[in-house]
mmCIF file of C-alpha atoms in Angstrom:
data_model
loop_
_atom_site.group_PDB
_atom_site.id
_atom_site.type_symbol
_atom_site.label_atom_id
_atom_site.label_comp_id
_atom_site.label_asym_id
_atom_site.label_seq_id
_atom_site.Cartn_x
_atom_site.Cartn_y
_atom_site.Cartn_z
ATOM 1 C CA UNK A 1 0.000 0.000 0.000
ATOM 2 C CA UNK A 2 1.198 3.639 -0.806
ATOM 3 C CA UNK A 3 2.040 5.658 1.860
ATOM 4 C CA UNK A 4 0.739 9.182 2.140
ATOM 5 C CA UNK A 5 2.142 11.792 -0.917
ATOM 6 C CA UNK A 6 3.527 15.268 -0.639
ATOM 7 C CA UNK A 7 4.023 17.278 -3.638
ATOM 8 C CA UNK A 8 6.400 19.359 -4.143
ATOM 9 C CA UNK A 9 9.026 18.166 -2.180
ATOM 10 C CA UNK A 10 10.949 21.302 -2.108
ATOM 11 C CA UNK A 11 9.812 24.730 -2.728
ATOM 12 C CA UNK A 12 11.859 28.150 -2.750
ATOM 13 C CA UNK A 13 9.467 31.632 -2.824
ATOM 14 C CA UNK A 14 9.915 35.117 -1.679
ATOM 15 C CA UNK A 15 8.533 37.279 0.829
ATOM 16 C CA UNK A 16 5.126 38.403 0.211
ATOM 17 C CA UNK A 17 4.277 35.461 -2.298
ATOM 18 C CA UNK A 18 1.624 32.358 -2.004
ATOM 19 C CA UNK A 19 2.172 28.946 -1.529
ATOM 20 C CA UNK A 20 0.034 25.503 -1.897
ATOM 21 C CA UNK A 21 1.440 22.204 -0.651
ATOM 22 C CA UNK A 22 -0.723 18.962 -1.315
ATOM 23 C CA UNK A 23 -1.056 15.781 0.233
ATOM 24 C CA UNK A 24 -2.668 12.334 -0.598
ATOM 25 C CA UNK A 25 -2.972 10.245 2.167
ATOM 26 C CA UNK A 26 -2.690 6.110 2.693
ATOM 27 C CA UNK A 27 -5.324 5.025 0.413
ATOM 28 C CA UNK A 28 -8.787 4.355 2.735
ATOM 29 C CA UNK A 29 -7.626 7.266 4.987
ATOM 30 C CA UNK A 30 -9.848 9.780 5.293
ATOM 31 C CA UNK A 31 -8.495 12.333 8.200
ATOM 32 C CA UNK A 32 -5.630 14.723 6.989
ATOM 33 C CA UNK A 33 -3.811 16.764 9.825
ATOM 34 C CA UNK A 34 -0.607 19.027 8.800
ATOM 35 C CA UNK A 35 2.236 19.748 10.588
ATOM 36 C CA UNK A 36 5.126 22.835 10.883
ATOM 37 C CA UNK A 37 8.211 21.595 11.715
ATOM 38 C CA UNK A 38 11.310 24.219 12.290
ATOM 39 C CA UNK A 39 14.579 23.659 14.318
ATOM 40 C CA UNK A 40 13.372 26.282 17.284
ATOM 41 C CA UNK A 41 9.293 24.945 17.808
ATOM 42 C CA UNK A 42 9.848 21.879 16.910
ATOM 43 C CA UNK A 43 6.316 19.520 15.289
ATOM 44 C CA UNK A 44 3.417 21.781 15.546
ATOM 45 C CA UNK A 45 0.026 21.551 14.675
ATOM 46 C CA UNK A 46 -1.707 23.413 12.157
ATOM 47 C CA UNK A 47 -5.007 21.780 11.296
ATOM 48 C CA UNK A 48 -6.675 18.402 11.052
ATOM 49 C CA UNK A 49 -9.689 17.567 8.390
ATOM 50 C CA UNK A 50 -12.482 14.927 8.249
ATOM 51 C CA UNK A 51 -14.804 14.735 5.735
ATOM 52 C CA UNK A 52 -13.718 18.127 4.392
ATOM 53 C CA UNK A 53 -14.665 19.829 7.134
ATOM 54 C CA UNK A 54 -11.839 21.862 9.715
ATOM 55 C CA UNK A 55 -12.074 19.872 12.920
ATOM 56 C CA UNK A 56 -9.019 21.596 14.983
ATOM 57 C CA UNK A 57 -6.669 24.601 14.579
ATOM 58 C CA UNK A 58 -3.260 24.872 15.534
ATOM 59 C CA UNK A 59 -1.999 28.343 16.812
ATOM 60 C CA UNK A 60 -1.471 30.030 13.629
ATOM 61 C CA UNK A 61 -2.429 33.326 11.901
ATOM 62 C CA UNK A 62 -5.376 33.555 9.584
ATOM 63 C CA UNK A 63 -2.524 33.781 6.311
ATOM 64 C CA UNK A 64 -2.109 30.078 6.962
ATOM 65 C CA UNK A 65 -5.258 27.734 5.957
ATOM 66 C CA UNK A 66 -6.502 24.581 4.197
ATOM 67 C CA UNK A 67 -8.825 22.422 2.660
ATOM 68 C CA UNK A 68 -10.079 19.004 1.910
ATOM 69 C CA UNK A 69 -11.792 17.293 -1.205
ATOM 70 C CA UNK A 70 -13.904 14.700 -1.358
ATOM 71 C CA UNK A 71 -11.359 11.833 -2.117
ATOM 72 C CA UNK A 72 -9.552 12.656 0.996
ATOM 73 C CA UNK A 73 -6.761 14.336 -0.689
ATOM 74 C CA UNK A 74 -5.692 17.653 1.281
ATOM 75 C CA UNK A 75 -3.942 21.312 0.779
ATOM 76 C CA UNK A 76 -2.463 23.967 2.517
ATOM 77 C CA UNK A 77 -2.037 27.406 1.702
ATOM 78 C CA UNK A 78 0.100 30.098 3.463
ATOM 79 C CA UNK A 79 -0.655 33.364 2.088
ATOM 80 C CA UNK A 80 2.004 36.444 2.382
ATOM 81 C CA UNK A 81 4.757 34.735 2.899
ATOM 82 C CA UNK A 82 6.954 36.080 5.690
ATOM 83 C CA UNK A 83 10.572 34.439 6.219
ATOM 84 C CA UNK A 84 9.480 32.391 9.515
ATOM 85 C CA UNK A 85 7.433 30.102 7.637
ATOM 86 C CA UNK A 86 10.344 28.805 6.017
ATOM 87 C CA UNK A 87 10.027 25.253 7.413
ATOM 88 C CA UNK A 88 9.297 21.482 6.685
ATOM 89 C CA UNK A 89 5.407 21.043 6.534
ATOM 90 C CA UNK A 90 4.393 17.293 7.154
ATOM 91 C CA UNK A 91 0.795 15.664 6.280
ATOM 92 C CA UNK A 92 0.252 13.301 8.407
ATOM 93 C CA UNK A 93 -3.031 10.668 7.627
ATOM 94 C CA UNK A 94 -5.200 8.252 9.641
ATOM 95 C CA UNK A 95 -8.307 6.089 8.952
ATOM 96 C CA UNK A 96 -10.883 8.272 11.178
ATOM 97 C CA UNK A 97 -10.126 10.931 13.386
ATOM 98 C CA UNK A 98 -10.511 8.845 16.471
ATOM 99 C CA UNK A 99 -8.558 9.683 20.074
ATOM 100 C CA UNK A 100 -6.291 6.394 19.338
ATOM 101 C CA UNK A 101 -5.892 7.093 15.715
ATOM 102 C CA UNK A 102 -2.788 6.463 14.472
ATOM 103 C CA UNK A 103 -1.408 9.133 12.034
ATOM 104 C CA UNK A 104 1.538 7.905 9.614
ATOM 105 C CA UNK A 105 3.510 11.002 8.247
ATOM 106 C CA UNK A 106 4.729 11.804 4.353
ATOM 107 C CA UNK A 107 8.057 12.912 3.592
ATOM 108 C CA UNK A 108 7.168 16.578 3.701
ATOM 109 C CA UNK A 109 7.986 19.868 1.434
ATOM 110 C CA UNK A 110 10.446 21.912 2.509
ATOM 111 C CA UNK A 111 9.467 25.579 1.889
ATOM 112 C CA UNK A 112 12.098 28.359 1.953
ATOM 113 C CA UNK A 113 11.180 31.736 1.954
ATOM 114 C CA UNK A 114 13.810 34.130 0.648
ATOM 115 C CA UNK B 1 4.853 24.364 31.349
ATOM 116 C CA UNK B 2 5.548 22.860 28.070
ATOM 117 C CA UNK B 3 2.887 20.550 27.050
ATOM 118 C CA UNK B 4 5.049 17.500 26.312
ATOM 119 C CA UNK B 5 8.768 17.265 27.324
ATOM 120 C CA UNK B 6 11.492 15.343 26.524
ATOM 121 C CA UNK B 7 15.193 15.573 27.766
ATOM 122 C CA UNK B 8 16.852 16.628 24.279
ATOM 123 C CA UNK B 9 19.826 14.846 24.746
ATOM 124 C CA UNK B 10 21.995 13.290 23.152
ATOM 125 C CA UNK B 11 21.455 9.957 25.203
ATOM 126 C CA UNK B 12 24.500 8.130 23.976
ATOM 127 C CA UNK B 13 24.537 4.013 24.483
ATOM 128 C CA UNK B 14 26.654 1.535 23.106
ATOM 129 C CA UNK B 15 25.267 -1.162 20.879
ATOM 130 C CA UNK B 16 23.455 -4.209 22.199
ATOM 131 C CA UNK B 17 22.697 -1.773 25.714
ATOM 132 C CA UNK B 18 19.038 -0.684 26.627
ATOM 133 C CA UNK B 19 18.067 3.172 25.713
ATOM 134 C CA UNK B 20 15.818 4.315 27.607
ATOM 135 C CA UNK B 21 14.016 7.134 26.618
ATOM 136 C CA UNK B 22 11.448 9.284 28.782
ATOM 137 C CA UNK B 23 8.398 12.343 28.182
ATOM 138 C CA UNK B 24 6.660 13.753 30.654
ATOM 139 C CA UNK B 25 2.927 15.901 29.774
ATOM 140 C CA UNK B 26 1.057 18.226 31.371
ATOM 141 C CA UNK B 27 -2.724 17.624 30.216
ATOM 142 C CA UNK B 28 -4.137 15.469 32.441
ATOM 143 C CA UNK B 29 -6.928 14.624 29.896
ATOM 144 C CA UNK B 30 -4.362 13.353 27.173
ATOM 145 C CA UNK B 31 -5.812 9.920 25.981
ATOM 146 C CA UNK B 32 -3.461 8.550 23.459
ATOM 147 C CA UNK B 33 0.684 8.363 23.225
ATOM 148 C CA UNK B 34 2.939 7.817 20.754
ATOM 149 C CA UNK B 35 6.565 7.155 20.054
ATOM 150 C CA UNK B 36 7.961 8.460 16.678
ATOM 151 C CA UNK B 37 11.785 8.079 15.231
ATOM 152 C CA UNK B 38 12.894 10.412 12.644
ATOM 153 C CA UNK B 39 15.984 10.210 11.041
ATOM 154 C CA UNK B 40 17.918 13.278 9.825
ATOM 155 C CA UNK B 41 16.420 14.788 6.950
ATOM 156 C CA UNK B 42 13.485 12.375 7.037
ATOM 157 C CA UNK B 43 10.051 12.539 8.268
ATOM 158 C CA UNK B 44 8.535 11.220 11.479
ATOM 159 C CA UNK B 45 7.917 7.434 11.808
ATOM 160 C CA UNK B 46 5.373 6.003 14.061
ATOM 161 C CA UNK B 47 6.916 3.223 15.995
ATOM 162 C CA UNK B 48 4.772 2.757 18.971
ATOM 163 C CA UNK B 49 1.377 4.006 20.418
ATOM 164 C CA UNK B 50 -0.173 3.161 23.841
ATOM 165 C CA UNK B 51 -3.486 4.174 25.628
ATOM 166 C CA UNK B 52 -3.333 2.307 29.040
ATOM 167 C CA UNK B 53 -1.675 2.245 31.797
ATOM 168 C CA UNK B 54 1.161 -0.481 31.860
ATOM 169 C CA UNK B 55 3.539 -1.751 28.965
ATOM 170 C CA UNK B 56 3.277 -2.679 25.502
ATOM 171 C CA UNK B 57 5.952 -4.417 23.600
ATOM 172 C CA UNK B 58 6.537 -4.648 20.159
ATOM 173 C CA UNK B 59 9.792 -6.754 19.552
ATOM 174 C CA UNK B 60 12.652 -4.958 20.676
ATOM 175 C CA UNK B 61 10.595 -1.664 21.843
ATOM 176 C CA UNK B 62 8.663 -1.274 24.910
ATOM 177 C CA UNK B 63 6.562 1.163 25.602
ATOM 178 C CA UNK B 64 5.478 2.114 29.173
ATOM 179 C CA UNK B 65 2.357 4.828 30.227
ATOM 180 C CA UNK B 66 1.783 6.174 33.669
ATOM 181 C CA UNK B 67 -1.018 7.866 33.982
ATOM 182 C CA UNK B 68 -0.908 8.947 37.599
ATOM 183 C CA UNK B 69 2.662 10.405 36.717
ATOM 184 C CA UNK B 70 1.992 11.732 33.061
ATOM 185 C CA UNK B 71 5.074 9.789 32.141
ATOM 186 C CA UNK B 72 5.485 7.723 29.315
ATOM 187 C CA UNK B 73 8.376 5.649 27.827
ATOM 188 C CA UNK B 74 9.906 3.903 25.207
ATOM 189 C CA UNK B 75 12.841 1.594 25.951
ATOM 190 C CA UNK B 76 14.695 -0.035 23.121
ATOM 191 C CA UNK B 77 16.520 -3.437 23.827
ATOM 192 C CA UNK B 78 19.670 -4.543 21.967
ATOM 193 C CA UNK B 79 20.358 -0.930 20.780
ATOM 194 C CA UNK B 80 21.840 -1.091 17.377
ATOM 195 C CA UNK B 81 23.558 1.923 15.634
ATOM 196 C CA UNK B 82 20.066 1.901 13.333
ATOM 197 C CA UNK B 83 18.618 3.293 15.960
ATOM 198 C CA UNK B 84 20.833 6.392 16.207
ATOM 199 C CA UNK B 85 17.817 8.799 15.652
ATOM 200 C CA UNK B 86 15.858 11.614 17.278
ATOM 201 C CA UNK B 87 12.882 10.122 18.778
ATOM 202 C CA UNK B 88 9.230 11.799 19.335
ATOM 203 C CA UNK B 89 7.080 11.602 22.166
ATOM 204 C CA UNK B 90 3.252 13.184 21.104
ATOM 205 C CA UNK B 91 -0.062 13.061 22.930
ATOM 206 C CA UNK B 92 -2.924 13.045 21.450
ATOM 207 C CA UNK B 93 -6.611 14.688 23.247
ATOM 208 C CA UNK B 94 -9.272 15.707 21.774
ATOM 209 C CA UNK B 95 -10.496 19.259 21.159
ATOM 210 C CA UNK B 96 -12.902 21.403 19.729
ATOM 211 C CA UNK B 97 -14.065 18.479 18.612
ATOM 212 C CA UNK B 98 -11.390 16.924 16.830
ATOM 213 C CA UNK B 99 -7.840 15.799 17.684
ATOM 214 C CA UNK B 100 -5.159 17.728 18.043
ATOM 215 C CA UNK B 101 -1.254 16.158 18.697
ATOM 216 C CA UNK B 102 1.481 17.690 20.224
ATOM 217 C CA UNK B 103 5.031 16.637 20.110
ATOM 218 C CA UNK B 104 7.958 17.103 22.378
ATOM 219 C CA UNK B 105 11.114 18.489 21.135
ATOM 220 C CA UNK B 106 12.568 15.309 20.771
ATOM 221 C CA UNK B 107 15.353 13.147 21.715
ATOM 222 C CA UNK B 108 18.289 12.436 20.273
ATOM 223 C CA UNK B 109 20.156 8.906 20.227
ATOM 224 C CA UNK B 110 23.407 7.838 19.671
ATOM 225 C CA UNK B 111 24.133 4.430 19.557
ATOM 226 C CA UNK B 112 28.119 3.524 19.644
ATOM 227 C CA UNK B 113 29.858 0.738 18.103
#
């Protein structure tokens, strides 16, 4: 079975610009959550969907959000880039969003913001 | 407090020792753990979860959850230099309705020839 799908892997944009990551998860999976990762804070969350609804926020401005179709499949989007977001963003999937669900991570983009 | 915390090392054993690695939270309503290793310049890999009190094993990993304490670990038998990674403690609860995971800073193992 595929694991979950990242695309791109690497990304380079400026200050001020837009970005959209995308993520398919392990086929059957249908709960998407993403992830910040920098060397100061660490994993943090940013957002997990279900059925293409929002079910949590992460403590992060407004200029970062997301979305989920109906085939599970999920995106990001950080608007006005500022150089802090520079980071690796991980999607991490699971079957259901249950409290024991197990979430299995993709290989992440790397986003640098010049 | 931080939410989850780890001692970032580096915890340095040789091979064939037992690591033992240790995360302490401050939620008391946390429901779910989990142990992740992540290699440098890789992405998080789940390699253990547990949601009861006690110990789980999975071949040469053990996890162990104290509830009472908030304290959960992860020892790792037979170390081999393989498992020279950083490794992630997260607890999982549930809010606002949906799940939300937060990860300790890590830490980092060295296993020597």
């Amino acid at each position: 079975k595929a694991g979950v799908t990242q695309t791109p892997r690497y990304l380079i944009k400026t200050r001020g610009q837009q970005v959209t990551l995308s993520c398919s998860p392990i086929s059957g999976h249908r709960s998407v959550s993403w992830y910040q990762q920098t060397p100061g804070q660490g994993l943090q969350f940013l957002f997990e969907y279900f059925s293409e609804t929002q079910r949590n926020k992460g403590n992060f401005p407004g200029r970062f959000s997301g979305r989920q179709f109906s085939n599970s499949r999920s995106e990001m989007n950080v608007s006005t880039l500022e150089l802090g977001d520079s980071a690796l963003y991980l999607c991490a999937s699971s079957l259901v969003p249950d409290k024991n669900n197990e979430q299995f991570f993709g290989p992440g983009t790397r986003l640098t913001v010049l | 407090q931080k939410e989850v915390e780890q001692n970032s090392g580096p915890l340095s054993v040789p091979e064939g020792a037992i690591a033992s690695l240790n995360c302490t939270y401050s939620d008391r309503v946390s429901q779910s753990f989990f142990w992740y290793r992540q290699y440098s310049g890789k992405s998080p890999e789940l390699i253990m979860s547990i949601y009861s009190n006690g110990d789980k094993e999975d071949g040469r990993f053990t996890a162990q959850l104290n509830k009472a304490s908030q304290y959960v670990s992860l020892l790792i038998r037979d170390s081999q230099p393989s498992d020279s990674a950083t490794y992630l403690c997260a607890v999982n609860r549930v809010t606002g309705g949906g799940n939300k995971l937060t990860f300790g800073t890590g830490t980092q193992l060295k296993v020597e020839l």
